[in-house]
Amino acid sequence: MRFAIIALLILYFGPLLAQFAVYAASDPQAHWSRADRSQVGLAPDPAKEKAAVVQIYAARAYRWRGVFAVHTWLAIKGENAVNYTRYDVIGWGRALRTGIGQPDSRWVGNEPMVLFEARGDAAAAMIPKIKAAVAKYPHGGRGAYTLWPGPNSNSFIAAIAREVPGLKVALPPIAIGKDYAPDWLSVMETPSNTGWQISFAGYAGLGIGSVEGIELHILGQTLGIDFLRPAVKLPGLGRLGLSRSPVL
């Protein structure tokens, strides 16, 4: 038992300390008002891609928060639409924001990655369900955002994914808030809808699913193993091993 506890502490705090060392050695990020928000070319150009598109993105959070967390967001484009609609949950003013424009911009200087993508008929079938799920999201009002343990941007994406079974997204291990639940004890589907998890209000929990693998949730961070696409999931460092294709 003592060995197991020591191993767990090392696996939990070791990666966090390593990621913090990387952050401390990096050049300071620009003030958020001057941060790079340019596009990175991950979103299909609506002028060329006429099919419907659904994408979910993640990028490291701003400054020291990026050691522990990512910000995630969702973008959709209907068939023949000339613009994307982007949904973000942020920590000031009204939590849920809807915007028009390109979805693949850097998040306060940090480069995004695509967590999920669907195009064509599959995306077109999802879009009405996504809009309905966004409309009934219960934590989108002013003052509804809570950085830890949630509800936050990652709680939003997880909630929408649970409402739309085709959104089989694997949220990053450092997506603090993805396991948030309003009750002290909740049994619910994993965000990918491929398994089940127990959540103690987002502070701790356990989950298993074919997309997520086996996960232990501690204070918003994840320790886990993905057996189908061999990888380990560690606090701070994220997923190490084979990457999971984001394309449906």
PDB file of C-alpha atoms in Angstrom:
ATOM      1  CA  MET A   1       0.000   0.000   0.000  1.00  0.00           C
ATOM      2  CA  ARG A   2       2.811   2.394   0.876  1.00  0.00           C
ATOM      3  CA  PHE A   3       4.536   1.669  -2.442  1.00  0.00           C
ATOM      4  CA  ALA A   4       1.284   2.251  -4.346  1.00  0.00           C
ATOM      5  CA  ILE A   5       0.731   5.608  -2.635  1.00  0.00           C
ATOM      6  CA  ILE A   6       4.307   6.729  -3.332  1.00  0.00           C
ATOM      7  CA  ALA A   7       4.019   5.647  -6.981  1.00  0.00           C
ATOM      8  CA  LEU A   8       0.742   7.523  -7.324  1.00  0.00           C
ATOM      9  CA  LEU A   9       2.241  10.700  -5.857  1.00  0.00           C
ATOM     10  CA  ILE A  10       5.229  10.477  -8.211  1.00  0.00           C
ATOM     11  CA  LEU A  11       3.011   9.893 -11.243  1.00  0.00           C
ATOM     12  CA  TYR A  12       0.800  12.795 -10.248  1.00  0.00           C
ATOM     13  CA  PHE A  13       3.253  15.475  -9.117  1.00  0.00           C
ATOM     14  CA  GLY A  14       6.293  14.499 -11.219  1.00  0.00           C
ATOM     15  CA  PRO A  15       4.785  15.435 -14.607  1.00  0.00           C
ATOM     16  CA  LEU A  16       3.312  18.633 -13.164  1.00  0.00           C
ATOM     17  CA  LEU A  17       6.717  19.692 -11.857  1.00  0.00           C
ATOM     18  CA  ALA A  18       8.316  18.835 -15.203  1.00  0.00           C
ATOM     19  CA  GLN A  19       5.766  20.917 -17.100  1.00  0.00           C
ATOM     20  CA  PHE A  20       6.182  23.801 -14.670  1.00  0.00           C
ATOM     21  CA  ALA A  21       9.958  23.677 -15.259  1.00  0.00           C
ATOM     22  CA  VAL A  22       9.344  23.924 -19.009  1.00  0.00           C
ATOM     23  CA  TYR A  23       7.074  26.917 -18.432  1.00  0.00           C
ATOM     24  CA  ALA A  24       9.590  28.618 -16.100  1.00  0.00           C
ATOM     25  CA  ALA A  25      12.373  28.210 -18.667  1.00  0.00           C
ATOM     26  CA  SER A  26      10.271  29.585 -21.536  1.00  0.00           C
ATOM     27  CA  ASP A  27      10.135  33.188 -22.634  1.00  0.00           C
ATOM     28  CA  PRO A  28       7.335  35.135 -20.915  1.00  0.00           C
ATOM     29  CA  GLN A  29       4.093  35.290 -22.869  1.00  0.00           C
ATOM     30  CA  ALA A  30       2.895  38.647 -24.128  1.00  0.00           C
ATOM     31  CA  HIS A  31       0.093  40.412 -22.285  1.00  0.00           C
ATOM     32  CA  TRP A  32      -3.239  38.893 -23.313  1.00  0.00           C
ATOM     33  CA  SER A  33      -4.222  42.101 -25.120  1.00  0.00           C
ATOM     34  CA  ARG A  34      -1.174  41.780 -27.407  1.00  0.00           C
ATOM     35  CA  ALA A  35      -1.137  37.974 -27.727  1.00  0.00           C
ATOM     36  CA  ASP A  36      -0.960  36.379 -31.165  1.00  0.00           C
ATOM     37  CA  ARG A  37      -4.429  35.327 -32.329  1.00  0.00           C
ATOM     38  CA  SER A  38      -3.561  34.503 -35.925  1.00  0.00           C
ATOM     39  CA  GLN A  39      -4.958  31.483 -37.745  1.00  0.00           C
ATOM     40  CA  VAL A  40      -2.845  28.339 -38.077  1.00  0.00           C
ATOM     41  CA  GLY A  41      -4.509  26.705 -41.104  1.00  0.00           C
ATOM     42  CA  LEU A  42      -6.307  23.802 -39.414  1.00  0.00           C
ATOM     43  CA  ALA A  43      -9.820  24.783 -40.506  1.00  0.00           C
ATOM     44  CA  PRO A  44     -10.948  24.073 -44.079  1.00  0.00           C
ATOM     45  CA  ASP A  45     -11.447  27.246 -46.085  1.00  0.00           C
ATOM     46  CA  PRO A  46     -15.231  27.785 -46.458  1.00  0.00           C
ATOM     47  CA  ALA A  47     -14.635  29.174 -49.930  1.00  0.00           C
ATOM     48  CA  LYS A  48     -13.236  25.803 -51.002  1.00  0.00           C
ATOM     49  CA  GLU A  49     -14.866  23.309 -48.638  1.00  0.00           C
ATOM     50  CA  LYS A  50     -18.598  23.357 -49.335  1.00  0.00           C
ATOM     51  CA  ALA A  51     -19.424  20.354 -47.149  1.00  0.00           C
ATOM     52  CA  ALA A  52     -20.519  20.727 -43.533  1.00  0.00           C
ATOM     53  CA  VAL A  53     -17.712  20.765 -40.958  1.00  0.00           C
ATOM     54  CA  VAL A  54     -17.597  20.160 -37.203  1.00  0.00           C
ATOM     55  CA  GLN A  55     -14.346  20.712 -35.284  1.00  0.00           C
ATOM     56  CA  ILE A  56     -13.302  20.739 -31.636  1.00  0.00           C
ATOM     57  CA  TYR A  57     -10.057  22.480 -30.680  1.00  0.00           C
ATOM     58  CA  ALA A  58      -7.814  22.721 -27.628  1.00  0.00           C
ATOM     59  CA  ALA A  59      -4.919  25.008 -26.744  1.00  0.00           C
ATOM     60  CA  ARG A  60      -2.894  25.511 -23.586  1.00  0.00           C
ATOM     61  CA  ALA A  61      -4.381  28.077 -21.243  1.00  0.00           C
ATOM     62  CA  TYR A  62      -2.792  31.500 -20.731  1.00  0.00           C
ATOM     63  CA  ARG A  63       0.537  31.765 -18.871  1.00  0.00           C
ATOM     64  CA  TRP A  64       0.894  29.626 -15.705  1.00  0.00           C
ATOM     65  CA  ARG A  65      -2.570  28.168 -16.183  1.00  0.00           C
ATOM     66  CA  GLY A  66      -1.216  26.351 -19.213  1.00  0.00           C
ATOM     67  CA  VAL A  67       0.864  24.143 -16.926  1.00  0.00           C
ATOM     68  CA  PHE A  68      -2.336  22.599 -15.624  1.00  0.00           C
ATOM     69  CA  ALA A  69      -5.045  23.234 -18.192  1.00  0.00           C
ATOM     70  CA  VAL A  70      -6.215  23.710 -21.752  1.00  0.00           C
ATOM     71  CA  HIS A  71      -9.014  25.814 -23.199  1.00  0.00           C
ATOM     72  CA  THR A  72     -11.320  23.959 -25.595  1.00  0.00           C
ATOM     73  CA  TRP A  73     -13.879  25.264 -28.082  1.00  0.00           C
ATOM     74  CA  LEU A  74     -16.242  24.096 -30.796  1.00  0.00           C
ATOM     75  CA  ALA A  75     -16.812  25.298 -34.364  1.00  0.00           C
ATOM     76  CA  ILE A  76     -19.411  24.334 -36.952  1.00  0.00           C
ATOM     77  CA  LYS A  77     -20.050  25.197 -40.600  1.00  0.00           C
ATOM     78  CA  GLY A  78     -23.186  24.115 -42.404  1.00  0.00           C
ATOM     79  CA  GLU A  79     -23.182  22.898 -45.988  1.00  0.00           C
ATOM     80  CA  ASN A  80     -22.348  25.783 -48.366  1.00  0.00           C
ATOM     81  CA  ALA A  81     -21.996  28.178 -45.428  1.00  0.00           C
ATOM     82  CA  VAL A  82     -19.490  30.978 -45.968  1.00  0.00           C
ATOM     83  CA  ASN A  83     -18.500  31.278 -42.283  1.00  0.00           C
ATOM     84  CA  TYR A  84     -17.932  29.149 -39.219  1.00  0.00           C
ATOM     85  CA  THR A  85     -19.843  29.590 -35.991  1.00  0.00           C
ATOM     86  CA  ARG A  86     -17.561  29.264 -32.984  1.00  0.00           C
ATOM     87  CA  TYR A  87     -18.666  28.524 -29.426  1.00  0.00           C
ATOM     88  CA  ASP A  88     -16.420  29.413 -26.471  1.00  0.00           C
ATOM     89  CA  VAL A  89     -16.971  29.467 -22.724  1.00  0.00           C
ATOM     90  CA  ILE A  90     -14.797  32.087 -21.021  1.00  0.00           C
ATOM     91  CA  GLY A  91     -14.292  33.483 -17.555  1.00  0.00           C
ATOM     92  CA  TRP A  92     -15.608  37.043 -17.789  1.00  0.00           C
ATOM     93  CA  GLY A  93     -19.021  38.461 -18.610  1.00  0.00           C
ATOM     94  CA  ARG A  94     -21.443  36.001 -20.127  1.00  0.00           C
ATOM     95  CA  ALA A  95     -19.741  32.603 -20.033  1.00  0.00           C
ATOM     96  CA  LEU A  96     -21.011  31.182 -23.332  1.00  0.00           C
ATOM     97  CA  ARG A  97     -19.956  33.219 -26.360  1.00  0.00           C
ATOM     98  CA  THR A  98     -20.989  32.677 -29.974  1.00  0.00           C
ATOM     99  CA  GLY A  99     -18.860  34.182 -32.714  1.00  0.00           C
ATOM    100  CA  ILE A 100     -18.582  34.188 -36.488  1.00  0.00           C
ATOM    101  CA  GLY A 101     -15.260  33.616 -38.219  1.00  0.00           C
ATOM    102  CA  GLN A 102     -12.336  31.256 -38.464  1.00  0.00           C
ATOM    103  CA  PRO A 103     -12.075  28.774 -35.583  1.00  0.00           C
ATOM    104  CA  ASP A 104      -8.384  27.876 -35.804  1.00  0.00           C
ATOM    105  CA  SER A 105      -6.837  30.983 -34.260  1.00  0.00           C
ATOM    106  CA  ARG A 106      -4.211  30.818 -31.540  1.00  0.00           C
ATOM    107  CA  TRP A 107      -5.545  31.080 -28.010  1.00  0.00           C
ATOM    108  CA  VAL A 108      -3.729  34.044 -26.403  1.00  0.00           C
ATOM    109  CA  GLY A 109      -0.571  33.031 -28.247  1.00  0.00           C
ATOM    110  CA  ASN A 110      -0.833  29.266 -27.819  1.00  0.00           C
ATOM    111  CA  GLU A 111      -1.215  27.089 -30.907  1.00  0.00           C
ATOM    112  CA  PRO A 112      -4.367  24.998 -31.088  1.00  0.00           C
ATOM    113  CA  MET A 113      -4.763  21.335 -31.968  1.00  0.00           C
ATOM    114  CA  VAL A 114      -7.761  19.571 -33.490  1.00  0.00           C
ATOM    115  CA  LEU A 115      -9.341  17.087 -31.074  1.00  0.00           C
ATOM    116  CA  PHE A 116     -12.216  16.090 -33.342  1.00  0.00           C
ATOM    117  CA  GLU A 117     -13.283  16.671 -36.909  1.00  0.00           C
ATOM    118  CA  ALA A 118     -16.202  15.519 -39.050  1.00  0.00           C
ATOM    119  CA  ARG A 119     -17.123  16.613 -42.555  1.00  0.00           C
ATOM    120  CA  GLY A 120     -19.911  15.979 -45.011  1.00  0.00           C
ATOM    121  CA  ASP A 121     -23.060  14.084 -44.120  1.00  0.00           C
ATOM    122  CA  ALA A 122     -21.799  13.067 -40.667  1.00  0.00           C
ATOM    123  CA  ALA A 123     -21.141  16.698 -39.748  1.00  0.00           C
ATOM    124  CA  ALA A 124     -24.429  17.878 -41.257  1.00  0.00           C
ATOM    125  CA  ALA A 125     -26.326  15.365 -39.114  1.00  0.00           C
ATOM    126  CA  MET A 126     -24.567  16.560 -35.965  1.00  0.00           C
ATOM    127  CA  ILE A 127     -25.043  20.307 -36.400  1.00  0.00           C
ATOM    128  CA  PRO A 128     -28.756  20.535 -35.429  1.00  0.00           C
ATOM    129  CA  LYS A 129     -28.060  18.369 -32.371  1.00  0.00           C
ATOM    130  CA  ILE A 130     -25.084  20.540 -31.431  1.00  0.00           C
ATOM    131  CA  LYS A 131     -27.167  23.707 -31.696  1.00  0.00           C
ATOM    132  CA  ALA A 132     -29.884  22.167 -29.528  1.00  0.00           C
ATOM    133  CA  ALA A 133     -27.327  21.062 -26.921  1.00  0.00           C
ATOM    134  CA  VAL A 134     -25.718  24.518 -26.866  1.00  0.00           C
ATOM    135  CA  ALA A 135     -29.125  26.158 -26.419  1.00  0.00           C
ATOM    136  CA  LYS A 136     -29.879  24.134 -23.298  1.00  0.00           C
ATOM    137  CA  TYR A 137     -26.404  24.254 -21.734  1.00  0.00           C
ATOM    138  CA  PRO A 138     -27.156  25.304 -18.126  1.00  0.00           C
ATOM    139  CA  HIS A 139     -23.920  27.163 -17.297  1.00  0.00           C
ATOM    140  CA  GLY A 140     -23.715  29.742 -20.068  1.00  0.00           C
ATOM    141  CA  GLY A 141     -24.925  32.843 -18.214  1.00  0.00           C
ATOM    142  CA  ARG A 142     -23.077  35.715 -16.604  1.00  0.00           C
ATOM    143  CA  GLY A 143     -20.989  34.562 -13.651  1.00  0.00           C
ATOM    144  CA  ALA A 144     -21.544  30.876 -14.431  1.00  0.00           C
ATOM    145  CA  TYR A 145     -17.859  30.170 -15.153  1.00  0.00           C
ATOM    146  CA  THR A 146     -15.703  28.547 -12.471  1.00  0.00           C
ATOM    147  CA  LEU A 147     -12.064  27.864 -13.313  1.00  0.00           C
ATOM    148  CA  TRP A 148     -11.788  24.827 -11.019  1.00  0.00           C
ATOM    149  CA  PRO A 149     -13.310  22.293 -10.779  1.00  0.00           C
ATOM    150  CA  GLY A 150     -15.846  23.681 -13.273  1.00  0.00           C
ATOM    151  CA  PRO A 151     -18.062  24.471 -15.025  1.00  0.00           C
ATOM    152  CA  ASN A 152     -15.666  25.987 -17.542  1.00  0.00           C
ATOM    153  CA  SER A 153     -14.816  25.655 -21.240  1.00  0.00           C
ATOM    154  CA  ASN A 154     -13.920  21.986 -20.892  1.00  0.00           C
ATOM    155  CA  SER A 155     -17.121  21.281 -18.953  1.00  0.00           C
ATOM    156  CA  PHE A 156     -19.021  22.858 -21.860  1.00  0.00           C
ATOM    157  CA  ILE A 157     -17.382  20.719 -24.534  1.00  0.00           C
ATOM    158  CA  ALA A 158     -17.855  17.573 -22.435  1.00  0.00           C
ATOM    159  CA  ALA A 159     -21.539  18.417 -21.915  1.00  0.00           C
ATOM    160  CA  ILE A 160     -22.150  19.013 -25.621  1.00  0.00           C
ATOM    161  CA  ALA A 161     -20.323  15.803 -26.559  1.00  0.00           C
ATOM    162  CA  ARG A 162     -22.468  13.793 -24.154  1.00  0.00           C
ATOM    163  CA  GLU A 163     -25.577  15.189 -25.853  1.00  0.00           C
ATOM    164  CA  VAL A 164     -24.337  14.397 -29.378  1.00  0.00           C
ATOM    165  CA  PRO A 165     -23.214  10.743 -29.554  1.00  0.00           C
ATOM    166  CA  GLY A 166     -21.356  11.233 -32.845  1.00  0.00           C
ATOM    167  CA  LEU A 167     -18.931  13.634 -31.145  1.00  0.00           C
ATOM    168  CA  LYS A 168     -16.540  10.905 -30.031  1.00  0.00           C
ATOM    169  CA  VAL A 169     -13.928  13.306 -28.721  1.00  0.00           C
ATOM    170  CA  ALA A 170     -11.101  12.372 -26.377  1.00  0.00           C
ATOM    171  CA  LEU A 171     -10.542  15.457 -24.234  1.00  0.00           C
ATOM    172  CA  PRO A 172      -6.942  16.027 -23.071  1.00  0.00           C
ATOM    173  CA  PRO A 173      -5.871  14.745 -19.638  1.00  0.00           C
ATOM    174  CA  ILE A 174      -5.344  18.357 -18.554  1.00  0.00           C
ATOM    175  CA  ALA A 175      -8.794  19.516 -19.647  1.00  0.00           C
ATOM    176  CA  ILE A 176      -9.736  20.606 -16.125  1.00  0.00           C
ATOM    177  CA  GLY A 177     -13.504  20.612 -15.809  1.00  0.00           C
ATOM    178  CA  LYS A 178     -14.224  17.834 -18.318  1.00  0.00           C
ATOM    179  CA  ASP A 179     -15.345  15.617 -15.432  1.00  0.00           C
ATOM    180  CA  TYR A 180     -17.365  18.292 -13.660  1.00  0.00           C
ATOM    181  CA  ALA A 181     -20.789  17.338 -12.326  1.00  0.00           C
ATOM    182  CA  PRO A 182     -23.051  19.550 -10.198  1.00  0.00           C
ATOM    183  CA  ASP A 183     -23.739  16.828  -7.619  1.00  0.00           C
ATOM    184  CA  TRP A 184     -21.263  15.424  -5.131  1.00  0.00           C
ATOM    185  CA  LEU A 185     -21.720  11.950  -6.602  1.00  0.00           C
ATOM    186  CA  SER A 186     -22.675  11.432 -10.239  1.00  0.00           C
ATOM    187  CA  VAL A 187     -22.602   8.437 -12.560  1.00  0.00           C
ATOM    188  CA  MET A 188     -22.585   9.574 -16.175  1.00  0.00           C
ATOM    189  CA  GLU A 189     -21.359   8.685 -19.624  1.00  0.00           C
ATOM    190  CA  THR A 190     -17.826   9.668 -20.591  1.00  0.00           C
ATOM    191  CA  PRO A 191     -17.685  12.667 -22.951  1.00  0.00           C
ATOM    192  CA  SER A 192     -17.154  10.319 -25.908  1.00  0.00           C
ATOM    193  CA  ASN A 193     -20.302   8.331 -25.053  1.00  0.00           C
ATOM    194  CA  THR A 194     -18.237   5.139 -25.262  1.00  0.00           C
ATOM    195  CA  GLY A 195     -18.114   4.351 -21.531  1.00  0.00           C
ATOM    196  CA  TRP A 196     -19.063   5.435 -18.031  1.00  0.00           C
ATOM    197  CA  GLN A 197     -17.529   7.450 -15.247  1.00  0.00           C
ATOM    198  CA  ILE A 198     -18.057   8.339 -11.617  1.00  0.00           C
ATOM    199  CA  SER A 199     -17.497  11.954 -10.625  1.00  0.00           C
ATOM    200  CA  PHE A 200     -17.308  13.501  -7.184  1.00  0.00           C
ATOM    201  CA  ALA A 201     -18.302  17.014  -8.324  1.00  0.00           C
ATOM    202  CA  GLY A 202     -15.247  17.124 -10.585  1.00  0.00           C
ATOM    203  CA  TYR A 203     -12.755  16.923  -7.727  1.00  0.00           C
ATOM    204  CA  ALA A 204     -12.117  13.198  -8.185  1.00  0.00           C
ATOM    205  CA  GLY A 205     -13.464  10.251 -10.082  1.00  0.00           C
ATOM    206  CA  LEU A 206     -12.872   7.261 -12.298  1.00  0.00           C
ATOM    207  CA  GLY A 207     -13.818   6.542 -15.897  1.00  0.00           C
ATOM    208  CA  ILE A 208     -13.531   3.831 -18.524  1.00  0.00           C
ATOM    209  CA  GLY A 209     -14.427   4.006 -22.213  1.00  0.00           C
ATOM    210  CA  SER A 210     -13.210   2.726 -25.550  1.00  0.00           C
ATOM    211  CA  VAL A 211     -12.131   6.250 -26.573  1.00  0.00           C
ATOM    212  CA  GLU A 212     -10.807   7.455 -23.208  1.00  0.00           C
ATOM    213  CA  GLY A 213      -9.323   4.173 -21.948  1.00  0.00           C
ATOM    214  CA  ILE A 214      -9.049   3.891 -18.174  1.00  0.00           C
ATOM    215  CA  GLU A 215      -8.770   7.189 -16.299  1.00  0.00           C
ATOM    216  CA  LEU A 216      -8.288   8.214 -12.692  1.00  0.00           C
ATOM    217  CA  HIS A 217      -9.363  11.811 -12.064  1.00  0.00           C
ATOM    218  CA  ILE A 218      -7.700  13.696  -9.219  1.00  0.00           C
ATOM    219  CA  LEU A 219      -8.274  17.415  -8.598  1.00  0.00           C
ATOM    220  CA  GLY A 220      -8.999  18.062 -12.264  1.00  0.00           C
ATOM    221  CA  GLN A 221      -5.972  16.186 -13.604  1.00  0.00           C
ATOM    222  CA  THR A 222      -6.015  12.744 -15.216  1.00  0.00           C
ATOM    223  CA  LEU A 223      -3.879   9.662 -14.837  1.00  0.00           C
ATOM    224  CA  GLY A 224      -4.782   7.086 -17.431  1.00  0.00           C
ATOM    225  CA  ILE A 225      -3.963   4.410 -19.976  1.00  0.00           C
ATOM    226  CA  ASP A 226      -5.334   4.086 -23.492  1.00  0.00           C
ATOM    227  CA  PHE A 227      -4.997   0.451 -24.498  1.00  0.00           C
ATOM    228  CA  LEU A 228      -6.548   0.651 -27.979  1.00  0.00           C
ATOM    229  CA  ARG A 229      -4.115   3.388 -29.102  1.00  0.00           C
ATOM    230  CA  PRO A 230      -1.279   2.701 -26.651  1.00  0.00           C
ATOM    231  CA  ALA A 231      -0.542   5.794 -24.596  1.00  0.00           C
ATOM    232  CA  VAL A 232      -0.353   7.042 -21.040  1.00  0.00           C
ATOM    233  CA  LYS A 233      -2.120  10.149 -19.786  1.00  0.00           C
ATOM    234  CA  LEU A 234      -0.295  12.276 -17.251  1.00  0.00           C
ATOM    235  CA  PRO A 235      -1.014  15.513 -15.366  1.00  0.00           C
ATOM    236  CA  GLY A 236       0.691  18.511 -16.910  1.00  0.00           C
ATOM    237  CA  LEU A 237       2.290  16.593 -19.770  1.00  0.00           C
ATOM    238  CA  GLY A 238      -0.898  15.261 -21.300  1.00  0.00           C
ATOM    239  CA  ARG A 239      -1.020  12.232 -23.579  1.00  0.00           C
ATOM    240  CA  LEU A 240       2.257  10.408 -24.306  1.00  0.00           C
ATOM    241  CA  GLY A 241       2.218   7.657 -26.915  1.00  0.00           C
ATOM    242  CA  LEU A 242       0.294   7.022 -30.114  1.00  0.00           C
ATOM    243  CA  SER A 243      -1.955   9.909 -31.025  1.00  0.00           C
ATOM    244  CA  ARG A 244      -5.643   9.410 -31.639  1.00  0.00           C
ATOM    245  CA  SER A 245      -6.888  10.516 -35.054  1.00  0.00           C
ATOM    246  CA  PRO A 246      -9.312  13.418 -34.642  1.00  0.00           C
ATOM    247  CA  VAL A 247     -11.091  12.686 -37.949  1.00  0.00           C
ATOM    248  CA  LEU A 248     -14.375  10.829 -37.745  1.00  0.00           C
TER     249      LEU A 248
END
